[in-house]
Amino acid sequence: MATHIIKSVLAGFTIGIGSIMYLRTGGVAGAVLFAFGLIVIVHYGWNLFTGQAGFSTRPGFLALVLGFNIVGCWMASLLVAKGMNPIVETRLATGWADVLLRSAGCGFIMTASVRWAREDKWLPLLFGVPVFILCGFPHCIADVVYYLSCPTGFLREHAGEIVRVYALTVAGNFIGCNLYRVENLGKKSETA
């Protein structure tokens, strides 16, 4: 259990570093540099929610990973100067269906990238991360840093909205991470 907690905190912290890089650099360069976080996580076998959600069937494990990824992101967010960023403004201005669908896109890209990396095909990790970032697809772990980098007063004032959008992001990421399982269901029904 302690190992999973440490691996989850480290993964969250690493995605936090990638998020900070994107906040500071932006654009294509920031999106590509963000990929460093996912490459490190997959290389070391750390537990990232969007790297595990498409593979694990244990809800308790996924909840633990998500919770401790958030702790790691919180730690990374302490390194960021507080200020508004356009990512948060966009997230909060987006309708619930759009948040869910865009988050599913991120989850799909993440699972595909991690699956290929597990087969020693690392280029999808390098390209998958910039693709979801530049498409504006929310990532439930990176978004923690984006939210926590906002001024405290803003967080208090918009807490309900943030929780709603964040819950939709987690759900959408989970759905997207598991889209490949739909194909497997079709294969099972063909053999039945």
Short mmCIF file of C-alpha atoms in Angstrom, two decimals:
data_model
loop_
_atom_site.label_atom_id
_atom_site.label_comp_id
_atom_site.label_asym_id
_atom_site.label_seq_id
_atom_site.Cartn_x
_atom_site.Cartn_y
_atom_site.Cartn_z
CA MET A 1 0.00 0.00 0.00
CA ALA A 2 2.75 2.47 0.93
CA THR A 3 4.49 1.82 -2.39
CA HIS A 4 1.30 2.66 -4.33
CA ILE A 5 0.90 5.86 -2.31
CA ILE A 6 4.49 6.96 -3.00
CA LYS A 7 4.20 6.08 -6.71
CA SER A 8 0.95 8.05 -6.91
CA VAL A 9 2.35 11.14 -5.16
CA LEU A 10 5.45 11.08 -7.39
CA ALA A 11 3.28 10.78 -10.52
CA GLY A 12 1.12 13.72 -9.42
CA PHE A 13 4.18 15.80 -8.62
CA THR A 14 5.73 14.97 -12.00
CA ILE A 15 2.56 15.94 -13.88
CA GLY A 16 2.54 19.06 -11.71
CA ILE A 17 6.01 19.93 -12.99
CA GLY A 18 4.79 19.37 -16.56
CA SER A 19 1.80 21.62 -15.87
CA ILE A 20 4.05 24.35 -14.52
CA MET A 21 6.20 24.07 -17.63
CA TYR A 22 3.14 24.48 -19.81
CA LEU A 23 1.90 27.47 -17.78
CA ARG A 24 5.30 29.14 -18.10
CA THR A 25 6.04 28.30 -21.74
CA GLY A 26 2.68 27.70 -23.42
CA GLY A 27 2.11 26.80 -27.06
CA VAL A 28 3.60 23.84 -28.86
CA ALA A 29 6.91 24.06 -26.98
CA GLY A 30 5.16 23.92 -23.59
CA ALA A 31 2.95 21.03 -24.72
CA VAL A 32 5.95 19.02 -25.92
CA LEU A 33 7.90 19.76 -22.74
CA PHE A 34 4.88 18.67 -20.67
CA ALA A 35 5.33 15.20 -22.23
CA PHE A 36 8.47 14.80 -20.13
CA GLY A 37 6.20 14.16 -17.13
CA LEU A 38 4.35 11.25 -18.71
CA ILE A 39 7.55 9.74 -20.10
CA VAL A 40 9.13 9.79 -16.61
CA ILE A 41 6.00 8.26 -15.04
CA VAL A 42 5.77 5.41 -17.54
CA HIS A 43 9.53 4.76 -17.38
CA TYR A 44 9.51 4.42 -13.59
CA GLY A 45 6.17 2.63 -13.42
CA TRP A 46 4.54 5.28 -11.22
CA ASN A 47 0.77 5.43 -10.73
CA LEU A 48 -1.02 8.13 -12.72
CA PHE A 49 -4.83 8.02 -12.73
CA THR A 50 -5.07 8.46 -16.50
CA GLY A 51 -2.27 5.94 -16.97
CA GLN A 52 -4.07 3.34 -14.82
CA ALA A 53 -7.79 3.94 -15.48
CA GLY A 54 -7.77 2.07 -18.79
CA PHE A 55 -6.02 -0.96 -17.31
CA SER A 56 -7.22 -1.43 -13.72
CA THR A 57 -10.59 -2.89 -12.77
CA ARG A 58 -10.18 -2.01 -9.08
CA PRO A 59 -12.16 1.14 -8.16
CA GLY A 60 -10.49 1.41 -4.73
CA PHE A 61 -7.04 1.39 -6.30
CA LEU A 62 -8.06 4.04 -8.83
CA ALA A 63 -9.51 6.23 -6.06
CA LEU A 64 -6.25 5.91 -4.10
CA VAL A 65 -4.20 6.82 -7.17
CA LEU A 66 -6.40 9.83 -7.96
CA GLY A 67 -6.29 11.06 -4.36
CA PHE A 68 -2.53 10.83 -4.05
CA ASN A 69 -1.98 12.25 -7.56
CA ILE A 70 -3.87 15.28 -6.27
CA VAL A 71 -1.52 15.42 -3.25
CA GLY A 72 1.49 15.37 -5.60
CA CYS A 73 -0.04 18.13 -7.74
CA TRP A 74 -0.74 20.18 -4.63
CA MET A 75 2.94 19.86 -3.69
CA ALA A 76 3.99 21.00 -7.18
CA SER A 77 1.48 23.88 -7.07
CA LEU A 78 3.38 25.31 -4.09
CA LEU A 79 6.15 26.11 -6.59
CA VAL A 80 3.88 28.34 -8.71
CA ALA A 81 3.14 32.01 -8.16
CA LYS A 82 -0.61 32.54 -7.73
CA GLY A 83 -2.38 34.20 -10.64
CA MET A 84 -5.22 33.64 -13.05
CA ASN A 85 -4.59 31.60 -16.13
CA PRO A 86 -6.65 31.22 -19.29
CA ILE A 87 -6.86 27.42 -18.87
CA VAL A 88 -9.04 27.75 -15.76
CA GLU A 89 -11.15 30.47 -17.30
CA THR A 90 -11.80 28.25 -20.33
CA ARG A 91 -12.59 25.18 -18.19
CA LEU A 92 -15.18 27.07 -16.15
CA ALA A 93 -16.78 28.68 -19.20
CA THR A 94 -17.31 25.33 -20.95
CA GLY A 95 -20.63 23.48 -20.84
CA TRP A 96 -20.87 20.18 -18.98
CA ALA A 97 -21.28 18.02 -22.12
CA ASP A 98 -18.28 19.66 -23.75
CA VAL A 99 -16.13 19.13 -20.63
CA LEU A 100 -17.13 15.46 -20.52
CA LEU A 101 -16.47 14.85 -24.23
CA ARG A 102 -13.17 16.74 -24.31
CA SER A 103 -12.02 14.93 -21.16
CA ALA A 104 -12.87 11.61 -22.80
CA GLY A 105 -10.63 12.63 -25.70
CA CYS A 106 -7.76 13.16 -23.29
CA GLY A 107 -8.37 9.79 -21.61
CA PHE A 108 -8.42 8.01 -24.95
CA ILE A 109 -5.14 9.61 -26.03
CA MET A 110 -3.51 8.87 -22.66
CA THR A 111 -4.45 5.17 -22.67
CA ALA A 112 -3.35 4.71 -26.29
CA SER A 113 -0.02 6.42 -25.53
CA VAL A 114 0.60 4.36 -22.39
CA ARG A 115 -0.40 1.08 -24.10
CA TRP A 116 2.15 1.71 -26.85
CA ALA A 117 4.84 2.70 -24.33
CA ARG A 118 4.27 -0.59 -22.51
CA GLU A 119 5.20 -2.23 -25.83
CA ASP A 120 8.41 -0.15 -26.03
CA LYS A 121 6.91 2.26 -28.58
CA TRP A 122 7.64 5.62 -26.93
CA LEU A 123 6.86 8.12 -29.70
CA PRO A 124 3.10 8.12 -28.97
CA LEU A 125 3.93 9.41 -25.47
CA LEU A 126 5.93 12.24 -26.94
CA PHE A 127 3.16 13.16 -29.39
CA GLY A 128 0.05 12.13 -27.43
CA VAL A 129 0.54 14.67 -24.66
CA PRO A 130 0.95 17.69 -26.96
CA VAL A 131 -2.05 16.49 -28.97
CA PHE A 132 -4.41 16.47 -25.98
CA ILE A 133 -3.02 19.77 -24.67
CA LEU A 134 -3.20 21.61 -27.98
CA CYS A 135 -6.73 20.25 -28.55
CA GLY A 136 -7.70 21.78 -25.20
CA PHE A 137 -8.69 18.41 -23.71
CA PRO A 138 -8.79 18.53 -19.87
CA HIS A 139 -6.52 16.19 -17.90
CA CYS A 140 -7.80 15.64 -14.37
CA ILE A 141 -4.35 15.57 -12.79
CA ALA A 142 -2.81 18.52 -14.63
CA ASP A 143 -5.95 20.55 -13.98
CA VAL A 144 -5.31 20.32 -10.23
CA VAL A 145 -2.20 22.47 -10.67
CA TYR A 146 -4.04 24.88 -12.95
CA TYR A 147 -6.80 25.34 -10.37
CA LEU A 148 -4.43 25.58 -7.41
CA SER A 149 -2.33 28.20 -9.18
CA CYS A 150 -5.31 30.60 -9.05
CA PRO A 151 -5.67 33.17 -6.26
CA THR A 152 -7.28 31.83 -3.07
CA GLY A 153 -10.18 34.31 -3.29
CA PHE A 154 -11.02 33.09 -6.79
CA LEU A 155 -10.97 29.46 -5.61
CA ARG A 156 -13.34 30.26 -2.74
CA GLU A 157 -15.69 32.24 -4.95
CA HIS A 158 -15.85 29.54 -7.65
CA ALA A 159 -15.47 26.39 -5.50
CA GLY A 160 -18.81 24.88 -6.54
CA GLU A 161 -18.12 25.41 -10.24
CA ILE A 162 -14.61 24.03 -9.93
CA VAL A 163 -15.79 20.88 -8.14
CA ARG A 164 -18.50 20.30 -10.79
CA VAL A 165 -16.11 20.78 -13.71
CA TYR A 166 -13.42 18.70 -12.01
CA ALA A 167 -15.83 15.79 -11.37
CA LEU A 168 -16.85 15.88 -15.06
CA THR A 169 -13.18 15.91 -16.05
CA VAL A 170 -12.40 12.84 -13.92
CA ALA A 171 -15.47 11.03 -15.32
CA GLY A 172 -14.60 11.99 -18.90
CA ASN A 173 -10.97 10.93 -18.51
CA PHE A 174 -12.12 7.59 -17.10
CA ILE A 175 -14.58 7.05 -19.97
CA GLY A 176 -11.95 7.91 -22.56
CA CYS A 177 -9.36 5.67 -20.90
CA ASN A 178 -11.78 2.76 -21.27
CA LEU A 179 -13.05 3.32 -24.82
CA TYR A 180 -10.82 0.56 -26.15
CA ARG A 181 -12.75 -1.91 -23.99
CA VAL A 182 -15.82 -1.31 -26.21
CA GLU A 183 -13.96 -3.00 -29.06
CA ASN A 184 -13.21 -5.95 -26.79
CA LEU A 185 -16.93 -6.24 -25.90
CA GLY A 186 -17.73 -6.48 -29.61
CA LYS A 187 -15.16 -9.26 -30.00
CA LYS A 188 -16.67 -11.20 -27.09
CA SER A 189 -20.18 -11.00 -28.54
CA GLU A 190 -18.90 -12.21 -31.95
CA THR A 191 -17.43 -15.35 -30.33
CA ALA A 192 -20.49 -16.03 -28.14
#
